[in-house]
mmCIF file of C-alpha atoms in Angstrom:
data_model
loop_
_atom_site.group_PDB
_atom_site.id
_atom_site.type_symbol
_atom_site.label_atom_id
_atom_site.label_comp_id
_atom_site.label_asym_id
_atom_site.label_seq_id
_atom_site.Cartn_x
_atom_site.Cartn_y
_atom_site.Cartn_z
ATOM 1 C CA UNK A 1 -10.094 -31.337 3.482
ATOM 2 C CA UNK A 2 -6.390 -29.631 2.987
ATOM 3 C CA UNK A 3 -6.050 -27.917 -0.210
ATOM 4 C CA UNK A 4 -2.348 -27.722 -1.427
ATOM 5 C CA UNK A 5 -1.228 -24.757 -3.293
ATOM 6 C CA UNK A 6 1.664 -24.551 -5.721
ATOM 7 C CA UNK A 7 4.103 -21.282 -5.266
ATOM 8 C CA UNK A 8 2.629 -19.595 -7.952
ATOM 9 C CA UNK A 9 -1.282 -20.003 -6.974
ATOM 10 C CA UNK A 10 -0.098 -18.474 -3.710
ATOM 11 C CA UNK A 11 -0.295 -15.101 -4.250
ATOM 12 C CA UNK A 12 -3.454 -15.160 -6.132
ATOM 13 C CA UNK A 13 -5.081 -17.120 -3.459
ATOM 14 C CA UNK A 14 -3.725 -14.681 -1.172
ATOM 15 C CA UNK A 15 -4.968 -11.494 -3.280
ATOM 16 C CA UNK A 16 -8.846 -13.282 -3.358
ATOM 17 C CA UNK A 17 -8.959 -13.575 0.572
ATOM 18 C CA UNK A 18 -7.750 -9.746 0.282
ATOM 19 C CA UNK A 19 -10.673 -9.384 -1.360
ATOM 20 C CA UNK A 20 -13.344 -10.706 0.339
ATOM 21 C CA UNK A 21 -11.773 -9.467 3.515
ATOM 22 C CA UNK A 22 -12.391 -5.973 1.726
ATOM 23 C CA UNK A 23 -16.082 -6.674 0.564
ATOM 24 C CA UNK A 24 -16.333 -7.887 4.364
ATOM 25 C CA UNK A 25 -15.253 -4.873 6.234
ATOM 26 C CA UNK A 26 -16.760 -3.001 3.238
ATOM 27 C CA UNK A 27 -20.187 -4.456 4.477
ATOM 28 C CA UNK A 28 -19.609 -4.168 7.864
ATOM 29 C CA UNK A 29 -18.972 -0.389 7.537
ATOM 30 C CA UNK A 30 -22.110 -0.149 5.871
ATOM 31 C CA UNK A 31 -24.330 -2.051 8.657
ATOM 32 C CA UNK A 32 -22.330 -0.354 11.311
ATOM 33 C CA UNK A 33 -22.705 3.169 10.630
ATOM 34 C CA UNK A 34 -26.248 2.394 9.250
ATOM 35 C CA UNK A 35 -27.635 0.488 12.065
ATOM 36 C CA UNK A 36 -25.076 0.264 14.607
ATOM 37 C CA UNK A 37 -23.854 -2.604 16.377
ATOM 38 C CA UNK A 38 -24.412 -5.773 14.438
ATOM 39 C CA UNK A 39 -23.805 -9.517 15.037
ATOM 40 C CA UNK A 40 -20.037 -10.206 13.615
ATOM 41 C CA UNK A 41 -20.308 -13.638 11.480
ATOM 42 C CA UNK A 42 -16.471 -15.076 10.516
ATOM 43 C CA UNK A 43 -17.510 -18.521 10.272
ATOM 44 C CA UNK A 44 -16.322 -19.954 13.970
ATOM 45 C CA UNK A 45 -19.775 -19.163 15.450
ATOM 46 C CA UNK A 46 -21.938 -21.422 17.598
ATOM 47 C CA UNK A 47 -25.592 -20.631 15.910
ATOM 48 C CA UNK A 48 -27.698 -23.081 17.546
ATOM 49 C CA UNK A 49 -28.747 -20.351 20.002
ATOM 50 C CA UNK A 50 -28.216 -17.224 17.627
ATOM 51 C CA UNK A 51 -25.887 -14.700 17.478
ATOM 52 C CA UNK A 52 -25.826 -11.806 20.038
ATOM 53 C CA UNK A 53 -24.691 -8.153 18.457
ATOM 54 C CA UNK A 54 -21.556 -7.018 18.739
ATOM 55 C CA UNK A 55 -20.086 -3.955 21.297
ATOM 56 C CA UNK A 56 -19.106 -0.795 19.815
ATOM 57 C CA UNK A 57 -15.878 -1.890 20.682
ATOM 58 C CA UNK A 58 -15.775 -5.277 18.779
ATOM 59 C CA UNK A 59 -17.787 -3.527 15.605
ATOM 60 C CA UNK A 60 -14.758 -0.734 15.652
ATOM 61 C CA UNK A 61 -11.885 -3.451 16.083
ATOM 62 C CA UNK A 62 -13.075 -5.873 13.557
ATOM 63 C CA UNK A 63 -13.875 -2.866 10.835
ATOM 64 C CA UNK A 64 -10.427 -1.340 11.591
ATOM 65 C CA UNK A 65 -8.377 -4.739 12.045
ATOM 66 C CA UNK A 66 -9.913 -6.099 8.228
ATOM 67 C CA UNK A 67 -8.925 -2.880 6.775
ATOM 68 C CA UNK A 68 -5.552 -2.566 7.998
ATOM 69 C CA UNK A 69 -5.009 -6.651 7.411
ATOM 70 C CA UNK A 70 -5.402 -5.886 3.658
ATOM 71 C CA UNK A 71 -4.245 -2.332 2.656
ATOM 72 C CA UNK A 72 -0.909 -3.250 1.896
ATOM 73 C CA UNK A 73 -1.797 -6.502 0.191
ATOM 74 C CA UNK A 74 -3.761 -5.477 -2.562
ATOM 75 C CA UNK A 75 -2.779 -3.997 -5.287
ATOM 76 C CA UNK A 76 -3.084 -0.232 -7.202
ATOM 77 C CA UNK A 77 -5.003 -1.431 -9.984
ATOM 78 C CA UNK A 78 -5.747 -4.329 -11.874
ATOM 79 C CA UNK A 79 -5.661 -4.966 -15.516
ATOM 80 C CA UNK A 80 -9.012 -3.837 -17.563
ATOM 81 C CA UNK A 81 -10.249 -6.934 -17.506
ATOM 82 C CA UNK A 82 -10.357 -7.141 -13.620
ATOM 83 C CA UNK A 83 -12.150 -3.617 -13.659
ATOM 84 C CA UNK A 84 -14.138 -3.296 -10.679
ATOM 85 C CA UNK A 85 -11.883 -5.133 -7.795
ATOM 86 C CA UNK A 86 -11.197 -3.630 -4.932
ATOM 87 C CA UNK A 87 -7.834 -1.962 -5.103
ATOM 88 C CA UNK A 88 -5.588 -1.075 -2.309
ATOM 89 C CA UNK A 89 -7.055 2.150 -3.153
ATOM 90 C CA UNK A 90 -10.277 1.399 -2.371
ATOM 91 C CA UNK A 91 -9.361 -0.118 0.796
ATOM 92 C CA UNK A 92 -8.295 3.316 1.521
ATOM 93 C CA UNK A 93 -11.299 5.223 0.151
ATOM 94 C CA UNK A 94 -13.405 3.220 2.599
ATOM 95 C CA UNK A 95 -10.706 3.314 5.528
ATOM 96 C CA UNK A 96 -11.063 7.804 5.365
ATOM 97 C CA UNK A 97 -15.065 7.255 5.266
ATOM 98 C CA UNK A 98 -14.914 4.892 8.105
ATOM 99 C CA UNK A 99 -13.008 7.373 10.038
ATOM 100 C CA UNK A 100 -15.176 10.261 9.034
ATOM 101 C CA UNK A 101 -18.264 8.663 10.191
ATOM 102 C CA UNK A 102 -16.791 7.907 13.599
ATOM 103 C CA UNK A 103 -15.537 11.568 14.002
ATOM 104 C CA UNK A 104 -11.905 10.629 13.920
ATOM 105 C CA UNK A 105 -10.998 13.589 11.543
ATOM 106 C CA UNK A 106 -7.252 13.083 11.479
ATOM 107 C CA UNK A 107 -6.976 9.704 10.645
ATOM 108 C CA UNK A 108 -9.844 10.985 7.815
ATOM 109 C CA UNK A 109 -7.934 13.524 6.649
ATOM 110 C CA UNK A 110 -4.864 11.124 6.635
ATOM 111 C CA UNK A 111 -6.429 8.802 4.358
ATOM 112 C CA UNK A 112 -7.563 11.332 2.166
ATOM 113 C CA UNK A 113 -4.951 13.131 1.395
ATOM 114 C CA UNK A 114 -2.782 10.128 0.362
ATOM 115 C CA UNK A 115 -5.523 9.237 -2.098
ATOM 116 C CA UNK A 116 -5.799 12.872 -3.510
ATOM 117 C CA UNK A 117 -1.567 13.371 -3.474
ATOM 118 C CA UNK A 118 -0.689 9.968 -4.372
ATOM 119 C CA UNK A 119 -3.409 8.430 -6.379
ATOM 120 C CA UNK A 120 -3.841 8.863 -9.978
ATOM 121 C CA UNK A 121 -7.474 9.876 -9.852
ATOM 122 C CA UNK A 122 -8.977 13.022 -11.548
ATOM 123 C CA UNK A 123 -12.110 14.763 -12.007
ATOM 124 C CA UNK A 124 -14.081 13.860 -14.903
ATOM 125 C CA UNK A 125 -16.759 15.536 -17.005
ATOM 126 C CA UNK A 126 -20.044 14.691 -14.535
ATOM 127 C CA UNK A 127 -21.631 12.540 -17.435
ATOM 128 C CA UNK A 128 -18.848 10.501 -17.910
ATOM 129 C CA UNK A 129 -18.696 9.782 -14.463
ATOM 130 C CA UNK A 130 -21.889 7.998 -15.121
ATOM 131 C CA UNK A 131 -21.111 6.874 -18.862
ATOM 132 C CA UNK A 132 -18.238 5.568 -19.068
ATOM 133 C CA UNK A 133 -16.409 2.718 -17.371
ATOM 134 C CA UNK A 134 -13.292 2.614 -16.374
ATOM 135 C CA UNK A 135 -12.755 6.686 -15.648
ATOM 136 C CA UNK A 136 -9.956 8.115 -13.844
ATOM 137 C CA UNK A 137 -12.412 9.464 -11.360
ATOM 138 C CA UNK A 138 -13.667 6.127 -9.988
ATOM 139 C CA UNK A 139 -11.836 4.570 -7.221
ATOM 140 C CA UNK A 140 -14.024 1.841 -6.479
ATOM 141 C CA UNK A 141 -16.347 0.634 -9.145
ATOM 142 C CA UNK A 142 -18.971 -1.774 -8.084
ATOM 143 C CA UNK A 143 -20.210 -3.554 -11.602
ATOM 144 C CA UNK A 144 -23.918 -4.315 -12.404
ATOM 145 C CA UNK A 145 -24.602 -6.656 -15.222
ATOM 146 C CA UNK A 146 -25.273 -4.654 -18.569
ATOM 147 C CA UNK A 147 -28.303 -6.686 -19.767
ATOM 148 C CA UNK A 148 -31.522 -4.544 -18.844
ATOM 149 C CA UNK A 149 -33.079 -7.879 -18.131
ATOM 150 C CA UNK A 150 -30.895 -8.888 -15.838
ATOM 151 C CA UNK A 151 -29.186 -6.335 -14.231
ATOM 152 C CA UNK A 152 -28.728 -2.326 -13.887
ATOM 153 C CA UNK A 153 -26.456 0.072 -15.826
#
């Protein structure tokens, strides 16, 4: 099926994928660095037979490549009401940990220091860190569902 887009759904579609490419890589970092190499799924896969892991190589390139894909494509915040994407901040947030954990200090450091110089973050009281959504401490804020019956806050 082709789906046809008019001009002005186009960047929005665009800004989803962004998204998802984020939560992706975001993922991946997590498996990667928690259990090493891990079979890469992007969709094009022949699983009759399984999936073999990936290299380091392919884990590192695929991480890296997402990341980089979608930096510049997101944007610096969202309204309140979209509270809880993933920002281009975010993207690099998770970009300086990635490096970190693979012992690339520079690139680290790099990341890092554009967040602290150029991003509008500050500390915040420890309890509102924990309190209060929306703080100028969080960079990436992954929401839970406020009902105690259905979620965690």
């Amino acid at each position: 099926m082709i789906i046809k887009y008019s001009e002005s759904t186009i960047p929005s579609v665009i800004q989803n994928v962004a998204q998802a490419r984020f939560w992706r890589a975001y993922a991946y970092d997590k498996l990667y660095h928690l259990y090493g190499t891990v079979p890469i799924v992007t969709g094009k896969e022949d699983i009759k037979n399984g999936i073999a892991k990936a290299s380091q190589q392919e884990m590192e390139n695929f991480i890296e490549t997402e990341l980089a894909a979608i930096e510049n494509v997101l944007p610096d915040s969202y309204s309140s009401s979209d509270y809880g994407r993933p920002t281009s901040w975010a993207v690099k947030a998770t970009s300086a940990r990635y490096y970190l954990n693979k012992k690339d200090c520079q690139k680290a450091s790099d990341y890092a220091y554009e967040i602290i110089s150029k991003g509008n973050f500050k500390l915040v009281d420890y309890p509102d860190a924990f309190s209060k959504n929306q703080n100028d401490e969080a960079i990436l804020a992954i929401n839970h569902i406020e009902k105690s019956e259905q979620g965690n806050k």
